[in-house]
CSV table of C-alpha atoms and ligand atoms in Angstrom, one decimal:
chain,number,residue,atom,x,y,z
A,21,UNK,CA,30.3,-7.7,-10.2
A,22,UNK,CA,30.8,-7.4,-14.0
A,23,UNK,CA,32.8,-8.3,-17.0
A,24,UNK,CA,35.9,-10.6,-16.9
A,25,UNK,CA,36.0,-11.0,-13.2
A,26,UNK,CA,32.4,-12.2,-13.2
A,27,UNK,CA,33.3,-14.7,-16.0
A,28,UNK,CA,36.4,-16.2,-14.2
A,29,UNK,CA,34.5,-16.5,-11.0
A,30,UNK,CA,31.4,-18.2,-12.8
A,31,UNK,CA,33.8,-20.6,-14.4
A,32,UNK,CA,35.7,-21.4,-11.2
A,33,UNK,CA,32.5,-22.0,-9.3
A,34,UNK,CA,31.2,-24.0,-12.4
A,35,UNK,CA,34.3,-26.3,-11.9
A,36,UNK,CA,33.2,-26.8,-8.4
A,37,UNK,CA,29.7,-27.8,-9.4
A,38,UNK,CA,27.8,-24.6,-7.9
A,39,UNK,CA,27.6,-22.8,-11.1
A,40,UNK,CA,23.7,-23.0,-11.6
A,41,UNK,CA,22.8,-22.1,-8.1
A,42,UNK,CA,20.4,-19.2,-7.7
A,43,UNK,CA,21.6,-17.4,-4.5
A,44,UNK,CA,25.3,-17.7,-5.7
A,45,UNK,CA,24.4,-16.4,-9.2
A,46,UNK,CA,22.4,-13.6,-7.8
A,47,UNK,CA,25.2,-12.5,-5.5
A,48,UNK,CA,27.6,-12.6,-8.4
A,49,UNK,CA,25.2,-10.3,-10.2
A,50,UNK,CA,25.6,-7.8,-7.5
A,51,UNK,CA,22.4,-8.6,-5.5
A,52,UNK,CA,22.1,-9.3,-1.7
A,53,UNK,CA,20.2,-12.6,-2.0
A,54,UNK,CA,17.8,-15.0,-3.9
A,55,UNK,CA,15.3,-16.3,-1.5
A,56,UNK,CA,12.2,-18.2,-0.8
A,57,UNK,CA,9.2,-18.1,1.5
A,58,UNK,CA,8.4,-20.9,3.6
A,59,UNK,CA,5.3,-21.8,5.8
A,60,UNK,CA,6.2,-23.4,9.1
A,61,UNK,CA,4.3,-26.7,8.7
A,62,UNK,CA,6.3,-27.7,5.7
A,63,UNK,CA,9.6,-27.6,7.7
A,64,UNK,CA,8.7,-31.1,9.0
A,65,UNK,CA,9.2,-32.4,5.3
A,66,UNK,CA,12.9,-33.5,5.5
A,67,UNK,CA,13.7,-33.2,1.8
A,68,UNK,CA,12.0,-30.0,1.5
A,69,UNK,CA,13.7,-28.5,4.5
A,70,UNK,CA,17.1,-29.8,3.2
A,71,UNK,CA,16.8,-27.8,-0.1
A,72,UNK,CA,15.4,-24.8,1.7
A,73,UNK,CA,18.4,-24.8,3.7
A,74,UNK,CA,20.8,-25.0,0.8
A,75,UNK,CA,22.5,-21.5,0.9
A,76,UNK,CA,23.7,-21.9,-2.7
A,77,UNK,CA,20.2,-21.6,-3.8
A,78,UNK,CA,18.5,-19.5,-1.1
A,79,UNK,CA,20.4,-16.8,0.9
A,80,UNK,CA,17.0,-15.4,2.5
A,81,UNK,CA,13.8,-16.7,3.6
A,82,UNK,CA,10.4,-15.2,4.4
A,83,UNK,CA,7.9,-16.7,6.7
A,84,UNK,CA,4.8,-16.7,4.5
A,85,UNK,CA,2.2,-16.9,7.6
A,86,UNK,CA,3.5,-16.9,11.1
A,87,UNK,CA,4.6,-13.2,11.5
A,88,UNK,CA,1.0,-11.9,10.5
A,89,UNK,CA,-1.1,-10.0,13.0
A,90,UNK,CA,-3.6,-12.8,13.6
A,91,UNK,CA,-0.9,-15.2,14.6
A,92,UNK,CA,1.4,-12.9,16.4
A,93,UNK,CA,-1.0,-10.8,18.4
A,94,UNK,CA,-4.2,-12.7,18.2
A,95,UNK,CA,-5.1,-11.1,21.5
A,96,UNK,CA,-4.2,-7.6,22.4
A,97,UNK,CA,-0.9,-7.2,23.9
A,98,UNK,CA,-0.2,-11.1,23.8
A,99,UNK,CA,2.6,-11.8,21.5
A,100,UNK,CA,3.4,-15.3,20.0
A,101,UNK,CA,6.6,-15.6,18.2
A,102,UNK,CA,6.8,-19.4,18.1
A,103,UNK,CA,6.5,-19.7,14.4
A,104,UNK,CA,8.5,-16.6,13.6
A,105,UNK,CA,11.3,-17.7,15.9
A,106,UNK,CA,11.4,-21.1,14.3
A,107,UNK,CA,12.3,-19.4,11.0
A,108,UNK,CA,14.6,-17.2,12.5
A,109,UNK,CA,16.6,-19.9,14.0
A,110,UNK,CA,16.7,-21.9,10.8
A,111,UNK,CA,17.8,-18.8,9.0
A,112,UNK,CA,20.6,-18.3,11.5
A,113,UNK,CA,21.7,-22.0,11.1
A,114,UNK,CA,21.7,-21.6,7.3
A,115,UNK,CA,23.4,-18.1,7.4
A,116,UNK,CA,20.3,-16.7,5.5
A,117,UNK,CA,18.7,-13.2,5.7
A,118,UNK,CA,15.2,-12.8,6.8
A,119,UNK,CA,12.3,-10.7,5.5
A,120,UNK,CA,9.6,-9.8,8.1
A,121,UNK,CA,6.2,-10.2,6.8
A,122,UNK,CA,4.3,-8.1,7.8
A,123,UNK,CA,3.3,-5.4,10.3
A,124,UNK,CA,0.2,-3.8,9.1
A,125,UNK,CA,-2.1,-5.4,6.8
A,126,UNK,CA,-5.9,-5.6,6.5
A,127,UNK,CA,-5.9,-9.4,5.7
A,128,UNK,CA,-5.0,-12.1,8.2
A,129,UNK,CA,-5.5,-9.3,10.8
A,130,UNK,CA,-6.5,-10.3,14.3
A,131,UNK,CA,-10.2,-9.8,14.4
A,132,UNK,CA,-10.2,-7.7,17.7
A,133,UNK,CA,-8.5,-4.8,15.6
A,134,UNK,CA,-11.4,-4.2,13.4
A,135,UNK,CA,-14.2,-5.3,16.1
A,136,UNK,CA,-12.9,-2.8,18.6
A,137,UNK,CA,-14.0,0.6,16.8
A,138,UNK,CA,-11.1,2.2,18.1
A,139,UNK,CA,-10.5,6.0,18.1
A,140,UNK,CA,-7.7,7.4,16.1
A,141,UNK,CA,-5.5,7.7,19.1
A,142,UNK,CA,-6.1,4.3,20.3
A,143,UNK,CA,-5.5,2.6,17.0
A,144,UNK,CA,-2.4,4.7,16.6
A,145,UNK,CA,-1.2,3.2,19.9
A,146,UNK,CA,-2.3,-0.2,18.7
A,147,UNK,CA,-0.1,0.1,15.6
A,148,UNK,CA,2.9,1.5,17.6
A,149,UNK,CA,2.7,-1.5,20.0
A,150,UNK,CA,2.3,-4.2,17.3
A,151,UNK,CA,4.9,-3.1,15.0
A,152,UNK,CA,7.2,-1.8,17.8
A,153,UNK,CA,7.2,-5.0,19.4
A,154,UNK,CA,7.6,-7.5,16.4
A,155,UNK,CA,10.5,-5.2,14.9
A,156,UNK,CA,12.2,-5.0,18.3
A,157,UNK,CA,11.9,-8.8,18.8
A,158,UNK,CA,13.9,-9.5,15.5
A,159,UNK,CA,16.3,-6.5,15.8
A,160,UNK,CA,19.3,-6.9,13.6
A,161,UNK,CA,21.8,-6.5,16.3
A,162,UNK,CA,20.6,-9.4,18.3
A,163,UNK,CA,20.5,-11.9,15.5
A,164,UNK,CA,22.7,-10.9,12.7
A,165,UNK,CA,20.0,-11.6,10.3
A,166,UNK,CA,19.6,-8.1,8.5
A,167,UNK,CA,15.9,-8.4,8.7
A,168,UNK,CA,13.9,-6.4,6.2
A,169,UNK,CA,10.3,-5.6,7.1
A,170,UNK,CA,7.2,-5.3,5.0
A,171,UNK,CA,6.0,-2.4,7.2
A,172,UNK,CA,2.6,-1.9,5.3
A,173,UNK,CA,1.3,-4.5,3.0
A,174,UNK,CA,-1.3,-4.1,0.3
A,175,UNK,CA,-2.4,-0.6,1.1
A,176,UNK,CA,-3.8,0.4,-2.3
A,177,UNK,CA,-6.5,-0.8,-4.8
A,178,UNK,CA,-5.5,-1.6,-8.4
A,179,UNK,CA,-6.9,1.8,-9.6
A,180,UNK,CA,-4.4,3.6,-7.2
A,181,UNK,CA,-6.9,4.6,-4.5
A,182,UNK,CA,-6.1,4.0,-1.0
A,183,UNK,CA,-7.7,0.7,0.2
A,184,UNK,CA,-10.4,1.3,2.5
A,185,UNK,CA,-9.0,-0.8,5.6
A,186,UNK,CA,-9.7,-0.1,9.2
A,187,UNK,CA,-6.3,1.8,9.4
A,188,UNK,CA,-7.1,4.1,6.6
A,189,UNK,CA,-10.6,4.7,7.5
A,190,UNK,CA,-9.6,5.6,11.1
A,191,UNK,CA,-6.4,7.3,10.4
A,192,UNK,CA,-6.1,8.3,6.8
A,193,UNK,CA,-2.6,8.2,5.4
A,194,UNK,CA,-1.0,9.0,8.6
A,195,UNK,CA,-0.9,5.4,9.4
A,196,UNK,CA,2.1,4.8,7.1
A,197,UNK,CA,4.1,7.4,9.1
A,198,UNK,CA,3.1,6.1,12.4
A,199,UNK,CA,4.1,2.4,11.4
A,200,UNK,CA,7.3,3.5,9.6
A,201,UNK,CA,8.5,5.6,12.4
A,202,UNK,CA,7.9,3.0,15.1
A,203,UNK,CA,9.7,0.5,13.1
A,204,UNK,CA,12.6,2.7,12.6
A,205,UNK,CA,12.8,3.4,16.3
A,206,UNK,CA,12.4,-0.3,17.2
A,207,UNK,CA,15.5,-1.2,15.0
A,208,UNK,CA,17.4,1.5,13.5
A,209,UNK,CA,19.2,-0.9,11.0
A,210,UNK,CA,16.4,-2.8,9.6
A,211,UNK,CA,15.3,-1.9,6.1
A,212,UNK,CA,11.6,-0.7,6.0
A,213,UNK,CA,9.4,-1.4,3.0
A,214,UNK,CA,6.0,-0.9,1.6
A,215,UNK,CA,4.9,-4.0,-0.4
A,216,UNK,CA,2.1,-4.9,-2.8
A,217,UNK,CA,1.0,-7.0,-5.7
A,218,UNK,CA,0.2,-5.7,-9.4
A,219,UNK,CA,2.9,-3.1,-9.0
A,220,UNK,CA,5.6,-4.8,-11.2
A,221,UNK,CA,5.1,-2.5,-14.1
A,222,UNK,CA,4.0,1.0,-14.7
A,223,UNK,CA,0.3,1.4,-13.9
A,224,UNK,CA,-2.1,3.5,-11.6
A,225,UNK,CA,-1.2,1.4,-8.6
A,226,UNK,CA,2.7,1.7,-8.9
A,227,UNK,CA,2.0,5.4,-9.6
A,228,UNK,CA,0.3,5.6,-6.3
A,229,UNK,CA,3.2,4.0,-4.5
A,230,UNK,CA,5.6,6.4,-6.4
A,231,UNK,CA,3.7,9.5,-5.3
A,232,UNK,CA,3.3,8.2,-1.7
A,233,UNK,CA,7.0,7.3,-1.3
A,234,UNK,CA,8.0,10.6,-2.7
A,235,UNK,CA,5.8,12.4,-0.3
A,236,UNK,CA,7.1,10.3,2.7
A,237,UNK,CA,10.6,11.0,1.7
A,238,UNK,CA,9.9,14.7,1.4
A,239,UNK,CA,8.6,14.7,5.0
A,240,UNK,CA,11.8,12.7,6.1
A,241,UNK,CA,9.7,9.7,7.1
A,242,UNK,CA,12.0,6.6,7.1
A,243,UNK,CA,11.4,4.4,4.2
A,244,UNK,CA,14.1,2.3,2.5
A,245,UNK,CA,12.3,0.3,-0.1
A,246,UNK,CA,9.5,-0.8,-2.2
A,247,UNK,CA,8.5,-4.5,-2.1
A,248,UNK,CA,7.0,-5.7,-5.6
A,249,UNK,CA,5.4,-9.0,-4.9
A,250,UNK,CA,5.3,-10.5,-8.3
A,251,UNK,CA,2.4,-12.8,-8.4
A,252,UNK,CA,2.3,-13.1,-12.2
A,253,UNK,CA,0.5,-15.0,-14.9
A,254,UNK,CA,2.0,-17.1,-17.5
A,255,UNK,CA,2.6,-15.1,-20.8
A,256,UNK,CA,1.3,-11.9,-19.2
A,257,UNK,CA,4.6,-10.5,-17.5
A,258,UNK,CA,4.4,-6.7,-17.8
A,259,UNK,CA,6.8,-5.0,-20.3
A,260,UNK,CA,7.7,-2.1,-18.2
A,261,UNK,CA,9.1,-3.8,-15.1
A,262,UNK,CA,12.6,-2.2,-15.7
A,263,UNK,CA,11.3,1.4,-16.1
A,264,UNK,CA,9.1,1.0,-13.1
A,265,UNK,CA,11.9,-0.2,-10.9
A,266,UNK,CA,14.3,2.5,-12.2
A,267,UNK,CA,11.9,5.3,-11.2
A,268,UNK,CA,11.7,4.0,-7.6
A,269,UNK,CA,15.5,3.6,-7.5
A,270,UNK,CA,15.7,7.2,-8.8
A,271,UNK,CA,13.6,8.4,-5.7
A,272,UNK,CA,16.2,6.9,-3.6
A,273,UNK,CA,14.7,3.6,-2.4
A,274,UNK,CA,15.6,0.0,-2.9
A,275,UNK,CA,13.3,-2.4,-4.6
A,276,UNK,CA,12.9,-6.1,-3.7
A,277,UNK,CA,10.8,-8.6,-5.6
A,278,UNK,CA,9.2,-10.2,-2.6
A,279,UNK,CA,6.8,-12.9,-3.6
A,280,UNK,CA,7.5,-14.1,-7.1
A,281,UNK,CA,5.5,-16.8,-8.8
A,282,UNK,CA,4.2,-17.2,-12.4
A,283,UNK,CA,1.1,-19.4,-12.4
A,284,UNK,CA,-0.4,-21.2,-15.3
A,285,UNK,CA,-3.6,-23.0,-16.3
A,286,UNK,CA,-3.4,-26.7,-15.6
A,287,UNK,CA,-2.4,-29.3,-17.0
A,288,UNK,CA,1.2,-28.5,-17.3
A,289,UNK,CA,2.7,-28.9,-20.8
A,290,UNK,CA,6.2,-28.7,-22.1
A,291,UNK,CA,5.3,-25.6,-24.0
A,292,UNK,CA,3.8,-23.8,-20.9
A,293,UNK,CA,7.0,-24.7,-19.0
A,294,UNK,CA,9.2,-23.1,-21.7
A,295,UNK,CA,7.0,-20.0,-21.6
A,296,UNK,CA,7.3,-20.0,-17.8
A,297,UNK,CA,11.2,-20.1,-18.1
A,298,UNK,CA,11.0,-17.2,-20.5
A,299,UNK,CA,8.7,-15.2,-18.1
A,300,UNK,CA,11.0,-15.9,-15.1
A,301,UNK,CA,14.0,-14.8,-17.2
A,302,UNK,CA,12.2,-11.5,-18.1
A,303,UNK,CA,11.5,-10.7,-14.4
A,304,UNK,CA,15.0,-11.7,-13.2
A,305,UNK,CA,16.6,-9.8,-16.0
A,306,UNK,CA,14.7,-6.5,-15.0
A,307,UNK,CA,15.9,-6.9,-11.4
A,308,UNK,CA,19.5,-7.5,-12.6
A,309,UNK,CA,19.3,-4.3,-14.8
A,310,UNK,CA,18.4,-2.1,-12.0
A,311,UNK,CA,21.2,-1.5,-9.4
A,312,UNK,CA,18.9,-0.8,-6.5
A,313,UNK,CA,16.8,-4.0,-7.1
A,314,UNK,CA,18.6,-5.8,-4.3
A,315,UNK,CA,17.1,-9.3,-4.3
A,316,UNK,CA,14.3,-11.7,-5.2
A,317,UNK,CA,12.2,-14.0,-3.3
A,318,UNK,CA,9.9,-16.6,-4.6
A,319,UNK,CA,6.8,-17.3,-2.8
A,320,UNK,CA,7.8,-20.8,-1.8
A,321,UNK,CA,10.2,-22.7,-4.0
A,322,UNK,CA,8.2,-25.9,-4.8
A,323,UNK,CA,4.6,-26.5,-6.3
A,324,UNK,CA,4.0,-28.8,-3.6
A,325,UNK,CA,3.6,-26.0,-1.0
A,326,UNK,CA,2.4,-23.1,-3.4
A,327,UNK,CA,-0.6,-21.0,-2.3
A,328,UNK,CA,-1.8,-20.9,-5.9
A,329,UNK,CA,-3.9,-24.0,-6.5
A,330,UNK,CA,-6.1,-23.3,-3.3
A,331,UNK,CA,-6.7,-19.6,-4.5
A,332,UNK,CA,-7.2,-19.9,-8.4
A,333,UNK,CA,-9.3,-23.0,-9.4
A,334,UNK,CA,-7.5,-24.9,-12.2
A,335,UNK,CA,-4.3,-22.9,-11.9
A,336,UNK,CA,-1.0,-23.8,-10.4
A,337,UNK,CA,2.7,-25.0,-11.2
A,338,UNK,CA,3.9,-21.4,-10.5
A,339,UNK,CA,7.2,-22.2,-8.9
A,340,UNK,CA,10.7,-23.5,-10.3
A,341,UNK,CA,10.7,-26.7,-8.6
A,342,UNK,CA,7.9,-29.1,-9.2
A,343,UNK,CA,5.8,-31.1,-6.7
A,344,UNK,CA,8.4,-33.8,-6.4
A,345,UNK,CA,11.2,-31.2,-5.6
A,346,UNK,CA,12.6,-31.5,-9.2
A,347,UNK,CA,13.9,-28.5,-11.0
A,348,UNK,CA,11.7,-27.1,-13.7
A,349,UNK,CA,12.9,-25.2,-16.9
A,350,UNK,CA,12.1,-22.0,-14.8
A,351,UNK,CA,15.0,-22.7,-12.6
A,352,UNK,CA,17.4,-22.5,-15.4
A,353,UNK,CA,15.7,-19.5,-16.7
A,354,UNK,CA,16.5,-17.7,-13.5
A,355,UNK,CA,20.0,-18.9,-13.5
A,356,UNK,CA,20.4,-17.8,-17.1
A,357,UNK,CA,19.1,-14.3,-16.4
A,358,UNK,CA,21.3,-13.7,-13.4
A,359,UNK,CA,24.3,-14.6,-15.5
A,360,UNK,CA,23.1,-12.3,-18.3
A,361,UNK,CA,23.4,-14.8,-21.2
B,4,9MR,O1,1.1,-17.9,1.1
B,4,9MR,C1,0.0,-17.2,2.1
B,4,9MR,C2,-1.1,-18.3,2.2
B,4,9MR,O2,-0.6,-19.5,2.7
B,4,9MR,C3,-2.2,-17.6,2.9
B,4,9MR,O3,-3.3,-18.5,2.9
B,4,9MR,C4,-2.6,-16.4,2.2
B,4,9MR,C5,-3.8,-15.8,3.0
B,4,9MR,O4,-3.9,-14.4,2.7
B,4,9MR,O5,-1.5,-15.5,2.1
B,4,9MR,C6,-0.5,-15.9,1.5
B,4,9MR,O6,0.5,-15.0,1.2
B,4,9MR,C7,0.1,-13.8,0.7
B,4,9MR,C8,1.0,-12.7,1.4
B,4,9MR,O7,1.0,-12.7,2.7
B,4,9MR,C9,0.7,-11.4,0.8
B,4,9MR,N1,0.7,-11.3,-0.5
B,4,9MR,C10,-0.2,-12.4,-1.2
B,4,9MR,C11,0.3,-13.6,-0.8
B,4,9MR,C12,-0.5,-14.7,-1.6
B,4,9MR,O8,-1.8,-14.7,-1.1
């Protein structure tokens, strides 16, 4: 939506007090959603859950851990959907879309997959069973959730070479095709993505994805989108996000920002929060500018549950809500960028 209609609608919504809410603004900017990741244990935190359930801010959610291989199929052939189903049920109640994260990933992988020293034939079957089963379980026609799937996650190194995972070492790049085809068969309507970090701007790693997606498309392998995680660092947001997104759009795939957060060195200062606001604005503006950038998910919404402090010593405060669930300047930066002010 553009021009006068957008302004009239924004003013009307403003009059009803829903102006500055991120999902509404994303939708007014022509996107499908603004969303957040959530880890199941946080759902017992009532104020947290209430805000997560606010559709005006979040039209989409991603389970940040419970659909990973080590949880879903810890033992070969034994599937556990408890955590995933809890997220799906919540999304259903809140009328939120869901992103399935993730089918094939070298990390948080069930140990038996690597330990088995499987032949190419067997590992292919294992991928087909795993991806086929989980994608089928959340098939869009069953729950009208329009699930998007990160079918393969983090498959390249930063220099653009294939990551030497058990999947690549056993199957070469054929495994992308195997996983994508079985996912498409399991749910013809879901959107299938490859997803990674450090691919926001133009660089060797995003080049590698560009070439792979081009190749997959030429072979008519089903691929609908490129997921750009967006784990960024304060003051160091790449300057070529828009150009990068546009080249994927021109290839004929959607782009989703799937795990956005912008971390800083602690302690927090007002200056750093202002810089963070600008950085969030930059990223959202790039998504807004590229039609096929269909939505943005932040990797949880509050600093209370961010993964950052436990991974990067001395860093944190990466999200738009602080640890007390109060909105930070970043929140208003995102809102401003969606409106295009
Ligand atoms: O948020 C997740 C965190 O709780 C886990 O400890 C971590 C383990 O790998 O994974 C985090 O999520 C990752 C996501 O699945 C893939 N991209 C990077 C994310 C942050 O590490």
